[in-house]
Coordinates of C-alpha atoms and ligand atoms in Angstrom, one line a residue:
M10 CA -9.5 -36.8 -43.3
S11 CA -8.2 -40.5 -43.1
Y12 CA -4.3 -40.4 -44.0
F13 CA -2.1 -43.0 -45.4
L14 CA 0.9 -43.7 -43.8
G15 CA 3.4 -43.9 -46.4
L16 CA 7.5 -45.1 -45.1
D17 CA 10.4 -45.8 -47.5
L18 CA 13.4 -46.9 -45.4
G19 CA 16.1 -45.7 -48.1
T20 CA 19.7 -46.6 -47.1
S21 CA 20.3 -42.8 -46.2
A22 CA 17.3 -41.9 -43.7
V23 CA 13.7 -43.3 -43.4
K24 CA 11.1 -41.3 -45.2
C25 CA 7.6 -41.1 -43.6
I26 CA 4.3 -39.4 -45.7
L27 CA 1.2 -38.5 -44.7
V28 CA -0.8 -38.9 -47.8
D29 CA -5.3 -38.0 -47.5
E30 CA -7.6 -40.7 -49.4
R31 CA -7.8 -37.9 -53.0
G32 CA -3.9 -38.3 -52.9
A33 CA -2.1 -35.1 -51.5
V34 CA 0.4 -35.7 -49.9
A35 CA 0.0 -34.0 -45.6
G36 CA 3.1 -33.7 -44.8
S37 CA 6.8 -35.8 -44.8
H38 CA 9.7 -36.5 -42.7
S39 CA 12.8 -37.8 -42.2
V40 CA 15.4 -39.9 -40.0
E41 CA 19.3 -40.1 -41.4
Y42 CA 20.5 -43.7 -39.4
P43 CA 24.7 -44.7 -40.0
L44 CA 25.9 -47.2 -42.9
D45 CA 29.5 -48.9 -42.0
Q46 CA 31.5 -49.9 -44.4
P47 CA 34.2 -51.5 -42.3
H48 CA 37.0 -53.1 -45.0
P49 CA 36.4 -51.3 -48.2
G50 CA 33.2 -52.2 -50.3
W51 CA 31.4 -53.4 -47.3
A52 CA 27.8 -51.7 -46.8
E53 CA 25.9 -52.3 -43.5
Q54 CA 23.3 -51.5 -41.1
H55 CA 22.2 -52.1 -37.6
P56 CA 18.3 -53.9 -38.8
E57 CA 17.8 -51.9 -34.1
D58 CA 19.0 -48.4 -36.1
W59 CA 16.2 -49.1 -39.1
W60 CA 13.2 -49.7 -36.3
Q61 CA 14.6 -46.5 -33.8
G62 CA 14.7 -44.6 -36.8
T63 CA 11.5 -45.5 -38.2
V64 CA 9.5 -45.3 -35.0
Q65 CA 10.7 -41.8 -34.0
G66 CA 9.6 -40.6 -37.5
I67 CA 6.7 -41.7 -36.8
R68 CA 6.2 -39.8 -34.2
E69 CA 7.7 -37.2 -35.2
L70 CA 5.6 -36.7 -39.0
L71 CA 2.2 -37.1 -36.5
D72 CA 4.3 -34.7 -34.5
H73 CA 4.4 -32.1 -36.9
T74 CA 1.1 -32.8 -38.7
G75 CA -1.0 -32.3 -35.6
T76 CA -2.3 -36.2 -36.5
S77 CA -4.2 -38.1 -34.6
G78 CA -2.7 -42.0 -35.0
V79 CA -6.6 -43.4 -35.2
D80 CA -6.5 -41.4 -37.7
I81 CA -3.9 -42.9 -40.2
I82 CA -6.6 -45.8 -42.0
G83 CA -3.1 -47.7 -43.6
I84 CA 0.2 -48.3 -44.0
G85 CA 2.6 -48.7 -46.7
F86 CA 6.4 -49.6 -46.8
S87 CA 8.6 -49.4 -49.6
G88 CA 12.1 -50.4 -49.2
Q89 CA 16.4 -50.1 -49.3
M90 CA 15.8 -53.6 -51.5
H91 CA 18.8 -56.9 -50.9
G92 CA 19.7 -56.8 -47.9
S93 CA 20.0 -59.6 -45.5
V94 CA 18.3 -59.2 -42.9
F95 CA 19.4 -63.0 -40.6
L96 CA 16.7 -64.0 -37.7
D97 CA 17.2 -67.1 -34.9
A98 CA 14.7 -69.1 -34.1
D99 CA 13.4 -65.8 -31.7
Q100 CA 13.2 -63.6 -34.5
A101 CA 16.1 -61.7 -32.5
V102 CA 19.1 -60.2 -35.4
I103 CA 22.4 -62.2 -35.8
R104 CA 24.5 -59.3 -37.3
P105 CA 24.6 -56.3 -39.1
A106 CA 22.9 -56.5 -42.5
L107 CA 24.7 -57.1 -46.1
L108 CA 23.7 -54.1 -48.0
W109 CA 23.0 -53.5 -52.0
C110 CA 26.1 -52.2 -52.4
D111 CA 27.7 -54.2 -50.6
Q112 CA 31.0 -55.7 -52.7
R113 CA 32.1 -57.9 -50.6
T114 CA 30.0 -60.9 -52.5
A115 CA 32.0 -62.1 -56.1
E116 CA 33.3 -65.2 -55.8
Q117 CA 30.1 -66.5 -54.0
C118 CA 28.5 -65.2 -56.9
A119 CA 30.7 -67.1 -59.8
Q120 CA 29.5 -70.4 -57.7
I121 CA 26.2 -69.6 -57.7
E122 CA 27.0 -69.0 -61.5
Q123 CA 28.7 -72.4 -61.7
A124 CA 26.6 -74.5 -58.9
V125 CA 23.4 -73.9 -61.5
G126 CA 24.8 -72.6 -65.1
V127 CA 24.1 -68.8 -66.3
D128 CA 21.2 -70.6 -68.4
E129 CA 19.4 -72.0 -65.6
L130 CA 19.5 -69.2 -63.8
G131 CA 18.1 -67.2 -65.8
R132 CA 15.3 -69.3 -66.7
L133 CA 14.7 -70.2 -62.9
T134 CA 15.0 -66.6 -61.0
G135 CA 15.3 -64.3 -64.6
N136 CA 18.7 -62.9 -63.5
R137 CA 22.4 -63.7 -63.0
A138 CA 24.1 -63.2 -59.6
L139 CA 24.6 -59.8 -58.7
T140 CA 27.5 -58.9 -55.9
G141 CA 24.2 -56.7 -54.6
F142 CA 21.5 -59.6 -54.6
T143 CA 20.4 -61.6 -51.3
A144 CA 22.0 -65.7 -51.7
P145 CA 25.3 -64.4 -52.3
K146 CA 25.0 -62.7 -49.2
V147 CA 24.1 -65.9 -47.6
L148 CA 26.7 -68.3 -48.9
W149 CA 29.3 -65.7 -47.5
L150 CA 28.1 -66.3 -44.2
R151 CA 28.4 -69.7 -44.1
Q152 CA 32.0 -69.6 -45.7
H153 CA 33.0 -66.9 -43.4
E154 CA 30.8 -67.0 -40.5
P155 CA 29.8 -70.6 -40.1
E156 CA 28.8 -69.5 -35.7
H157 CA 26.3 -67.2 -37.4
Y158 CA 25.2 -70.0 -40.2
A159 CA 24.7 -71.7 -37.4
R160 CA 22.0 -70.1 -35.9
V161 CA 20.2 -68.4 -38.3
R162 CA 16.4 -69.6 -38.5
H163 CA 14.3 -66.2 -41.0
L164 CA 16.2 -64.8 -43.7
L165 CA 14.6 -60.9 -44.5
L166 CA 15.0 -57.4 -46.5
P167 CA 15.0 -54.7 -43.8
K168 CA 12.0 -53.1 -44.6
D169 CA 10.0 -56.2 -43.6
Y170 CA 11.8 -57.0 -40.2
V171 CA 11.3 -53.3 -39.8
R172 CA 6.7 -54.1 -40.7
L173 CA 8.0 -58.1 -38.1
R174 CA 8.6 -55.6 -36.1
L175 CA 5.3 -53.5 -36.0
T176 CA 2.5 -56.2 -36.9
G177 CA 4.5 -59.6 -36.0
A178 CA 4.1 -60.9 -38.5
L179 CA 7.0 -62.3 -41.3
G180 CA 6.5 -61.9 -44.2
M181 CA 8.5 -60.3 -48.0
D182 CA 6.2 -58.8 -51.1
V183 CA 7.6 -60.2 -54.9
A184 CA 8.6 -57.0 -56.7
D185 CA 11.2 -57.3 -53.6
A186 CA 11.6 -60.8 -52.9
S187 CA 12.2 -60.8 -56.4
G188 CA 15.8 -59.2 -55.9
T189 CA 17.0 -62.4 -53.5
L190 CA 17.7 -64.5 -56.5
L191 CA 15.4 -67.1 -54.8
L192 CA 12.1 -66.5 -56.7
D193 CA 10.8 -68.0 -59.8
V194 CA 9.6 -64.0 -60.5
A195 CA 7.6 -66.4 -63.6
A196 CA 6.0 -67.8 -61.9
R197 CA 5.7 -65.5 -58.5
R198 CA 6.7 -68.4 -55.7
W199 CA 10.0 -69.7 -54.3
S200 CA 12.5 -71.3 -56.6
Q201 CA 12.7 -74.8 -54.1
A202 CA 14.8 -75.5 -57.4
V203 CA 17.2 -72.9 -56.4
T204 CA 16.7 -73.0 -53.0
E205 CA 17.6 -77.3 -53.2
R206 CA 20.4 -76.8 -55.4
L207 CA 22.0 -73.9 -53.3
D208 CA 21.2 -75.8 -49.9
I209 CA 19.3 -72.5 -48.3
P210 CA 16.1 -73.7 -45.7
L211 CA 13.6 -73.1 -47.9
D212 CA 11.4 -72.5 -44.2
W213 CA 13.9 -69.5 -44.1
L214 CA 12.2 -67.3 -45.9
P215 CA 8.8 -65.5 -45.2
P216 CA 5.4 -66.1 -46.5
L217 CA 4.7 -64.2 -49.8
Y218 CA 2.0 -61.6 -51.0
E219 CA 0.9 -59.1 -53.7
S220 CA 2.5 -54.9 -52.4
G221 CA -1.3 -54.2 -52.0
E222 CA -2.0 -57.5 -49.5
I223 CA -2.5 -56.4 -46.5
A224 CA 0.1 -58.8 -44.3
G225 CA 0.4 -57.4 -40.6
R226 CA -1.5 -55.4 -38.9
L227 CA -0.3 -53.1 -35.8
L228 CA 0.7 -54.9 -32.6
P229 CA 0.1 -53.2 -29.3
E230 CA 3.2 -52.5 -28.3
A231 CA 4.1 -51.0 -31.1
A232 CA 1.0 -48.8 -31.4
A233 CA 2.2 -47.3 -28.0
L234 CA 5.5 -46.2 -29.7
T235 CA 4.0 -44.3 -32.4
G236 CA 1.5 -42.9 -31.4
L237 CA -0.6 -44.6 -34.4
A238 CA -3.2 -47.4 -33.5
A239 CA -3.2 -51.3 -32.7
G240 CA -4.7 -53.4 -35.2
T241 CA -3.3 -50.3 -38.3
P242 CA -3.8 -53.0 -41.2
V243 CA 0.2 -53.2 -42.9
V244 CA 0.6 -53.9 -46.1
A245 CA 3.8 -55.6 -47.9
G246 CA 5.0 -53.1 -50.0
G247 CA 7.8 -53.8 -52.3
G248 CA 11.5 -53.0 -53.0
D249 CA 11.8 -49.6 -53.1
Q250 CA 12.4 -49.7 -57.3
A251 CA 8.5 -51.0 -57.5
C252 CA 7.3 -48.7 -55.5
G253 CA 9.0 -45.2 -57.1
A254 CA 7.7 -45.9 -59.8
V255 CA 3.8 -46.6 -58.9
G256 CA 4.9 -43.3 -57.1
V257 CA 5.2 -41.9 -60.1
G258 CA 2.7 -44.0 -62.4
V259 CA 5.1 -46.1 -64.3
V260 CA 2.4 -48.6 -64.3
R261 CA 1.5 -49.5 -68.5
E262 CA 3.7 -50.5 -70.8
G263 CA 5.2 -47.7 -72.8
I264 CA 6.3 -45.4 -70.0
A265 CA 9.6 -45.4 -68.2
S266 CA 11.1 -44.2 -65.6
V267 CA 14.6 -43.1 -64.2
A268 CA 14.9 -42.9 -60.1
L269 CA 18.1 -40.6 -59.8
G270 CA 19.2 -41.8 -56.2
T271 CA 22.3 -43.1 -54.9
S272 CA 21.6 -45.3 -57.2
G273 CA 20.4 -44.8 -60.5
V274 CA 17.9 -46.7 -62.1
V275 CA 15.4 -47.1 -65.8
F276 CA 13.0 -49.1 -65.3
V277 CA 10.1 -50.1 -67.9
H278 CA 7.0 -51.9 -67.1
D279 CA 6.0 -55.1 -67.8
D280 CA 2.5 -56.5 -69.2
A281 CA 3.9 -59.7 -69.9
Y282 CA 7.2 -61.2 -68.0
Q283 CA 10.8 -60.8 -70.0
T284 CA 14.4 -61.9 -69.6
D285 CA 16.9 -60.4 -72.2
E286 CA 18.7 -62.4 -73.6
A287 CA 21.9 -62.3 -71.5
Y288 CA 20.2 -61.5 -67.8
R289 CA 22.1 -58.0 -68.9
L290 CA 18.7 -55.7 -67.0
H291 CA 17.2 -57.3 -63.7
S292 CA 14.1 -58.4 -64.5
F293 CA 11.4 -58.4 -61.6
C294 CA 8.4 -59.1 -60.4
H295 CA 6.2 -55.4 -60.3
G296 CA 3.9 -53.8 -57.1
V297 CA 1.0 -54.0 -59.7
P298 CA -1.0 -57.1 -58.7
G299 CA 0.4 -59.8 -62.1
K300 CA 3.3 -57.6 -63.5
W301 CA 6.5 -57.5 -63.9
H302 CA 8.9 -54.8 -64.7
R303 CA 12.7 -54.9 -66.4
M304 CA 15.7 -51.9 -64.9
G305 CA 18.9 -51.5 -65.3
V306 CA 21.0 -50.6 -62.2
M307 CA 23.7 -48.1 -61.8
L308 CA 25.7 -47.7 -58.4
A309 CA 26.5 -44.6 -58.3
A310 CA 24.5 -41.9 -60.0
G311 CA 23.7 -39.0 -56.8
G312 CA 25.8 -41.4 -55.1
A313 CA 29.0 -40.8 -57.8
L314 CA 27.7 -36.4 -57.3
Q315 CA 27.6 -36.6 -54.0
W316 CA 31.0 -38.2 -54.0
W317 CA 31.9 -34.6 -56.2
R318 CA 30.3 -32.2 -53.8
R319 CA 32.0 -33.8 -50.5
H320 CA 35.6 -33.6 -51.6
F321 CA 35.7 -30.9 -54.0
A322 CA 33.2 -28.7 -53.7
H323 CA 34.3 -26.4 -50.4
E324 CA 33.8 -23.0 -52.2
E325 CA 30.3 -24.2 -54.1
L326 CA 29.1 -25.0 -50.1
A327 CA 30.2 -21.7 -48.2
R328 CA 27.8 -19.4 -52.6
A329 CA 25.5 -21.8 -51.1
Q330 CA 25.1 -21.3 -47.8
A331 CA 25.7 -17.4 -48.0
E332 CA 23.3 -17.5 -50.6
G333 CA 20.7 -19.7 -48.9
R334 CA 20.7 -21.9 -51.8
D335 CA 20.4 -25.7 -52.2
V336 CA 24.7 -26.9 -52.8
Y337 CA 23.1 -29.0 -55.7
N338 CA 21.7 -25.8 -56.8
V339 CA 25.7 -23.4 -57.4
L340 CA 26.7 -26.9 -58.2
T341 CA 24.4 -27.7 -61.8
S342 CA 24.8 -24.4 -62.4
E343 CA 28.4 -23.7 -62.4
A344 CA 27.5 -26.7 -65.0
A345 CA 25.8 -25.3 -66.8
A346 CA 28.3 -22.3 -67.6
A347 CA 30.2 -25.5 -69.9
P348 CA 30.6 -26.2 -72.4
L349 CA 28.5 -29.9 -73.5
G350 CA 30.4 -32.3 -73.8
S351 CA 32.7 -30.5 -70.9
E352 CA 35.2 -29.5 -73.4
G353 CA 36.4 -33.1 -74.6
L354 CA 36.0 -34.5 -71.0
L355 CA 34.2 -38.0 -69.9
F356 CA 33.8 -38.6 -66.3
L357 CA 32.7 -42.2 -66.0
P358 CA 30.6 -43.0 -62.6
Y359 CA 31.8 -47.4 -61.7
L360 CA 33.0 -45.5 -58.2
T361 CA 32.1 -48.8 -56.6
G362 CA 32.5 -50.6 -58.9
E363 CA 28.5 -51.0 -62.1
R364 CA 25.4 -53.6 -61.6
T365 CA 24.4 -52.7 -65.5
P366 CA 25.8 -52.9 -67.8
H367 CA 29.0 -53.9 -65.9
P368 CA 28.4 -56.4 -63.6
D369 CA 31.8 -55.4 -62.8
P370 CA 32.7 -54.4 -58.8
K371 CA 35.6 -54.5 -59.6
A372 CA 35.1 -51.5 -62.0
R373 CA 36.5 -47.9 -61.6
G374 CA 35.9 -44.4 -62.1
G375 CA 38.1 -41.5 -64.0
F376 CA 37.7 -38.3 -65.7
I377 CA 38.9 -38.6 -69.4
G378 CA 40.5 -36.8 -71.6
L379 CA 41.5 -33.8 -69.4
N380 CA 43.2 -30.7 -70.8
L381 CA 44.7 -27.1 -69.0
R382 CA 41.6 -25.4 -70.1
H383 CA 40.0 -27.4 -68.3
G384 CA 39.1 -26.0 -64.8
K385 CA 36.0 -27.3 -62.4
A386 CA 33.2 -26.3 -63.9
H387 CA 34.1 -28.3 -66.6
L388 CA 34.6 -30.9 -64.2
T389 CA 31.3 -31.0 -62.9
R390 CA 29.9 -31.2 -65.7
A391 CA 31.3 -33.9 -66.8
V392 CA 30.2 -36.1 -63.6
L393 CA 26.7 -34.8 -65.0
E394 CA 26.9 -36.4 -68.2
G395 CA 29.2 -39.1 -67.1
I396 CA 26.2 -40.6 -64.2
T397 CA 23.8 -39.7 -67.5
F398 CA 25.9 -41.6 -69.9
G399 CA 25.9 -44.6 -67.7
L400 CA 21.9 -44.4 -66.9
R401 CA 22.1 -44.3 -71.2
D402 CA 23.6 -48.3 -71.1
S403 CA 20.9 -49.2 -69.6
L404 CA 18.0 -47.4 -71.8
E405 CA 20.0 -49.2 -75.2
L406 CA 20.2 -52.6 -73.2
I407 CA 15.8 -51.5 -72.7
R408 CA 15.8 -50.2 -76.2
A409 CA 17.4 -53.8 -77.6
S410 CA 15.0 -55.8 -76.2
G411 CA 12.5 -54.0 -78.4
V412 CA 10.7 -52.0 -75.8
A413 CA 9.7 -48.2 -77.1
V414 CA 9.9 -45.6 -74.7
R415 CA 8.0 -42.5 -75.4
E416 CA 8.5 -41.0 -72.3
L417 CA 10.4 -41.0 -68.7
R418 CA 9.3 -40.1 -65.9
V419 CA 12.3 -39.1 -63.5
S420 CA 11.8 -38.9 -59.1
G421 CA 15.1 -38.9 -56.6
G422 CA 16.8 -36.4 -55.3
G423 CA 18.3 -35.6 -59.1
A424 CA 15.5 -35.1 -60.7
R425 CA 15.0 -31.4 -58.4
S426 CA 17.3 -30.1 -61.7
P427 CA 15.6 -28.7 -64.2
M428 CA 19.1 -27.8 -65.3
W429 CA 20.4 -32.2 -65.1
R430 CA 16.3 -33.3 -66.6
Q431 CA 16.7 -30.7 -69.9
M432 CA 20.5 -33.4 -70.0
I433 CA 18.9 -36.5 -69.9
A434 CA 15.9 -35.2 -72.3
D435 CA 19.2 -34.5 -74.6
I436 CA 21.1 -37.7 -74.3
F437 CA 17.8 -39.6 -74.1
G438 CA 16.1 -37.9 -77.1
I439 CA 13.5 -39.1 -75.1
P440 CA 10.9 -36.4 -73.3
V441 CA 11.6 -36.5 -69.8
V442 CA 8.9 -35.5 -67.2
T443 CA 8.4 -34.7 -63.9
V444 CA 4.1 -35.4 -61.7
N445 CA 3.0 -34.4 -58.5
S446 CA 4.0 -36.7 -56.2
T447 CA 7.1 -35.5 -55.8
D448 CA 8.2 -38.1 -52.8
G449 CA 8.6 -41.6 -55.4
P450 CA 8.7 -44.8 -53.1
A451 CA 7.2 -42.8 -50.1
Y452 CA 3.8 -41.9 -52.0
G453 CA 4.0 -45.7 -53.9
A454 CA 4.2 -47.0 -50.3
A455 CA 0.8 -45.5 -49.4
V456 CA -0.6 -45.7 -52.8
M457 CA -0.5 -49.8 -52.0
A458 CA -1.4 -48.8 -48.7
A459 CA -4.4 -47.2 -49.7
S460 CA -5.3 -50.3 -52.4
G461 CA -4.6 -52.8 -50.6
V462 CA -7.5 -51.2 -47.2
L463 CA -9.6 -49.4 -49.9
G464 CA -9.3 -53.0 -51.8
R465 CA -9.2 -50.1 -55.0
D466 CA -6.8 -51.3 -58.1
I467 CA -2.7 -49.7 -57.6
T468 CA -3.3 -48.9 -61.4
E469 CA -6.4 -46.8 -61.5
L470 CA -5.3 -44.4 -58.2
C471 CA -2.2 -44.3 -59.8
D472 CA -4.7 -42.3 -62.6
E473 CA -6.7 -40.7 -60.5
W474 CA -3.3 -38.9 -58.1
I475 CA -0.6 -38.3 -60.4
R476 CA -0.5 -35.7 -63.2
I477 CA 2.2 -34.5 -64.8
V478 CA 3.9 -31.7 -63.9
D479 CA 6.4 -30.5 -66.1
R480 CA 8.0 -31.3 -69.3
A481 CA 11.4 -31.4 -71.1
E482 CA 11.6 -31.8 -74.8
P483 CA 14.9 -33.2 -76.2
D484 CA 16.5 -30.7 -78.3
A485 CA 17.3 -32.6 -81.9
A486 CA 21.2 -30.6 -82.2
R487 CA 22.0 -30.7 -78.3
H488 CA 21.0 -34.6 -79.2
A489 CA 23.5 -34.5 -82.1
A490 CA 25.7 -33.3 -80.5
Y491 CA 26.1 -35.2 -77.4
E492 CA 26.4 -38.9 -79.8
P493 CA 30.0 -39.3 -81.3
Y494 CA 30.7 -38.1 -76.3
Y495 CA 28.6 -41.4 -75.7
R496 CA 30.2 -43.5 -78.9
I497 CA 33.9 -43.0 -76.7
Y498 CA 32.2 -43.0 -74.1
R499 CA 30.3 -46.7 -74.2
E500 CA 34.0 -48.4 -75.1
L501 CA 35.7 -47.2 -72.2
Y502 CA 35.1 -49.1 -69.6
A503 CA 36.2 -52.5 -71.4
A504 CA 39.8 -50.9 -72.2
L505 CA 40.2 -49.4 -68.7
K506 CA 38.7 -52.5 -67.1
P507 CA 42.0 -54.8 -66.8
A508 CA 43.3 -51.4 -64.7
F509 CA 40.3 -50.9 -63.6
H510 CA 40.8 -54.6 -61.4
Q511 CA 44.7 -54.0 -60.8
L512 CA 43.6 -51.1 -59.6
S513 CA 41.4 -52.6 -57.7
D514 CA 43.5 -55.2 -56.5
L515 CA 46.2 -52.7 -55.2
A516 CA 43.8 -51.1 -53.4
A517 CA 42.8 -54.5 -51.4
Q518 CA 45.8 -54.9 -50.4
G519 CA 46.1 -51.8 -48.6
Ligands
LIG616 N1 18.6 -30.2 -56.6 C1 19.5 -30.8 -56.9 N2 20.2 -30.6 -57.9 C2 21.0 -32.5 -58.4 N3 20.4 -33.4 -57.7 C3 19.7 -33.4 -56.2 C4 19.7 -32.2 -55.7 N4 20.0 -32.6 -54.7 C5 20.0 -34.0 -54.4 N5 20.6 -34.4 -56.0 C6 20.7 -35.2 -55.8 O1 20.1 -37.4 -56.0 C7 21.1 -37.1 -54.5 C8 19.7 -38.3 -53.6 O2 18.9 -38.9 -54.2 P1 17.8 -38.9 -52.5 O3 16.9 -39.6 -53.3 O4 17.5 -38.5 -51.5 O5 18.5 -40.3 -52.2 P2 18.5 -41.9 -51.6 O6 16.9 -42.4 -51.5 O7 19.5 -42.6 -52.9 O8 19.5 -41.5 -50.0 C9 22.6 -36.9 -53.7 O9 22.9 -37.4 -53.9 C10 22.8 -35.6 -55.0 O10 23.4 -36.9 -55.8
LIG617 O1 20.1 -51.9 -55.7 C1 19.0 -51.2 -55.6 C2 18.2 -51.9 -57.1 O2 18.2 -53.1 -57.3 C3 18.8 -50.1 -55.1 O3 17.1 -49.3 -55.1 C4 19.1 -49.9 -53.7 O4 17.0 -50.7 -53.7 C5 18.3 -49.2 -53.2 O5 19.2 -47.7 -54.0 P1 19.3 -46.2 -53.5 O6 17.5 -46.5 -53.0 O7 20.3 -45.8 -51.4 O8 19.5 -44.6 -54.8

């Protein structure tokens, strides 16, 4: 049997999966690596950790599944988006990468929007300057670490660095490149106009590919380290959101996806390039050649639940261990027992600032409406409801731009919870489905590898390999009961913004 290897270079771990020629997952394995937060709001990782994790992950996957490297006929990549990998003339890493969730570049974003103009930047790139994006990170390096900046000769995104180590070839796909703010997203090529205005050398940027195109072949030294065969084709792949959407079959108009990972993303496929009026949604190239997508991105969706679990779920953790259950399972069961609306309690999930719909690194979280009757279950339910209201904000932007969403496909860690899936269906008022491929971005990366190696269309492969396995219908009464809560939720950010900013400034002073 021949296999495709899908690699998803995530924020917390690299996930490696094997998919056979009929689209069935034959095995998966993850290797974690650390995230550094040297200052409040900063987030960095060492590209060497990604490389070591990937090598280990591939080796262990082959060992555990008893697969021979020669049976892997293609490799595809998904990766956390936007992170800046700065390389010198010898392709050596100059400093740790600044990640998608790093918030240090508010000043540089303002400088970019002033230098280019918000409308002109939108016209050239389809997007606004947001702190997570790559171009502001380049300006930050120039202003704060000029000695490092002087050495830069190549700029890559996280997965492209690992592909470089595997194949020796520099490259980037247009889906991931869309999140650099240096791509002319409509034309699917680097924007000379933007690089010139920002004074970023165009020759730092690698050759561009569509996601299913072969971007290199495995080097003999990488083959020796991983157990794969030298010469194995490696496709360009995509950013994790484009790969995740392909992985659940969001390759046609009318179907949207919600990815509930650390971040939370509402994603729609576009046959033609589109932007919303004020560029509040991201407009990016899709992993499907010649197609685009729009998405709203919450910075802490699953991340907010993870924070809640880590700091406040000690009893639930003990119970989960005693009963051999997942702690998230215990938490969501508790939340299910609390009433809808958490008895007048709302949670704001802006724990690491926010992107959509409030592009504000100084936005903060909170519980609003606490009273003496509230206990842990109410608070846990409020966290889940608050994250879901945050996702609904992105859905409303998508709806306002004229897209009729008929069905939502959910993926990511949060999608494992039937209770949360039903809550999304009720709050959104749309059916929520899950598909047979639960490996999201890694599966999408494997589909892209199959497309490149077999010369098949990505949409066709998705139609053949992906099918719906579960469906949660919205309950009309619960949908109506959530509406007044959602209306109040929508007003809270604007009302609390001045306090968030003052608190954020006070915290930064130490
Ligand atoms: N059984 C579950 N029920 C509800 N949420 C869950 C469950 N398992 C994981 N999660 C959520 O999913 C998140 C991890 O999702 P994942 O897709 O693995 O994230 P990432 O790829 O960003 O590392 C966790 O932080 C948690 O909030
Ligand atoms: O910033 C974005 C998309 O714009 C994130 O999707 C990151 O690419 C990684 O998110 P997780 O998969 O770790 O949640």
